[in-house]
């Protein structure tokens, strides 16, 4: 199984920046995608950004040009650099891992515990 730990959330003023981290451990997979989602109470979870094992990235329209998803293969960590933050970016942010185990080809799916981002106006 895969275990994810997020960090980096906090309180920031509008226009500020934060970098979220999602550290992965456990089963080895070289075929995967890692997504960052966010959720506001009472609303559905929203896909913010994703990165695949071959480095392709995708972003929600609401964050294009402001957020950047990257990965460090050595540290098994995916980052979400968030710039020019807006109050509407306030949410709990979660990372999700979906992949195929290199060992037995079974599907892997894991969620982190979440980290809270609060952007004040």
Short mmCIF file of C-alpha atoms in Angstrom, two decimals, residues 59-103:
data_model
loop_
_atom_site.label_atom_id
_atom_site.label_comp_id
_atom_site.label_asym_id
_atom_site.label_seq_id
_atom_site.Cartn_x
_atom_site.Cartn_y
_atom_site.Cartn_z
CA UNK A 59 -4.35 22.20 -13.88
CA UNK A 60 -7.80 23.44 -13.09
CA UNK A 61 -8.62 26.62 -14.96
CA UNK A 62 -8.97 28.47 -11.66
CA UNK A 63 -5.31 27.94 -10.77
CA UNK A 64 -3.57 27.98 -14.16
CA UNK A 65 -0.69 30.41 -14.16
CA UNK A 66 -0.65 30.60 -10.35
CA UNK A 67 -0.02 27.01 -9.18
CA UNK A 68 2.79 24.69 -10.20
CA UNK A 69 2.94 20.96 -9.50
CA UNK A 70 6.37 19.35 -9.44
CA UNK A 71 7.95 16.19 -8.10
CA UNK A 72 11.22 15.05 -6.58
CA UNK A 73 11.75 11.42 -7.51
CA UNK A 74 14.59 10.98 -5.04
CA UNK A 75 12.48 12.20 -2.13
CA UNK A 76 9.27 10.57 -3.43
CA UNK A 77 7.57 13.89 -2.89
CA UNK A 78 5.20 15.96 -4.98
CA UNK A 79 4.93 19.69 -4.41
CA UNK A 80 2.23 22.21 -5.14
CA UNK A 81 3.66 25.70 -5.35
CA UNK A 82 0.81 28.16 -4.94
CA UNK A 83 1.45 31.78 -5.88
CA UNK A 84 -0.76 34.85 -5.94
CA UNK A 85 -3.15 33.16 -3.57
CA UNK A 86 -6.72 34.39 -3.37
CA UNK A 87 -9.32 34.06 -0.63
CA UNK A 88 -11.21 31.61 -2.84
CA UNK A 89 -8.21 29.26 -2.64
CA UNK A 90 -9.04 28.71 1.02
CA UNK A 91 -9.70 25.00 1.47
CA UNK A 92 -8.43 21.73 2.80
CA UNK A 93 -5.94 20.35 0.29
CA UNK A 94 -5.47 16.62 -0.23
CA UNK A 95 -3.11 14.61 -2.36
CA UNK A 96 -4.19 11.40 -4.01
CA UNK A 97 -2.02 8.64 -5.45
CA UNK A 98 -3.32 6.28 -8.12
CA UNK A 99 -1.01 3.75 -9.68
CA UNK A 100 -0.08 0.19 -10.48
CA UNK A 101 2.19 -1.79 -8.19
CA UNK A 102 5.49 -2.77 -9.80
CA UNK A 103 5.49 -5.90 -7.64
#
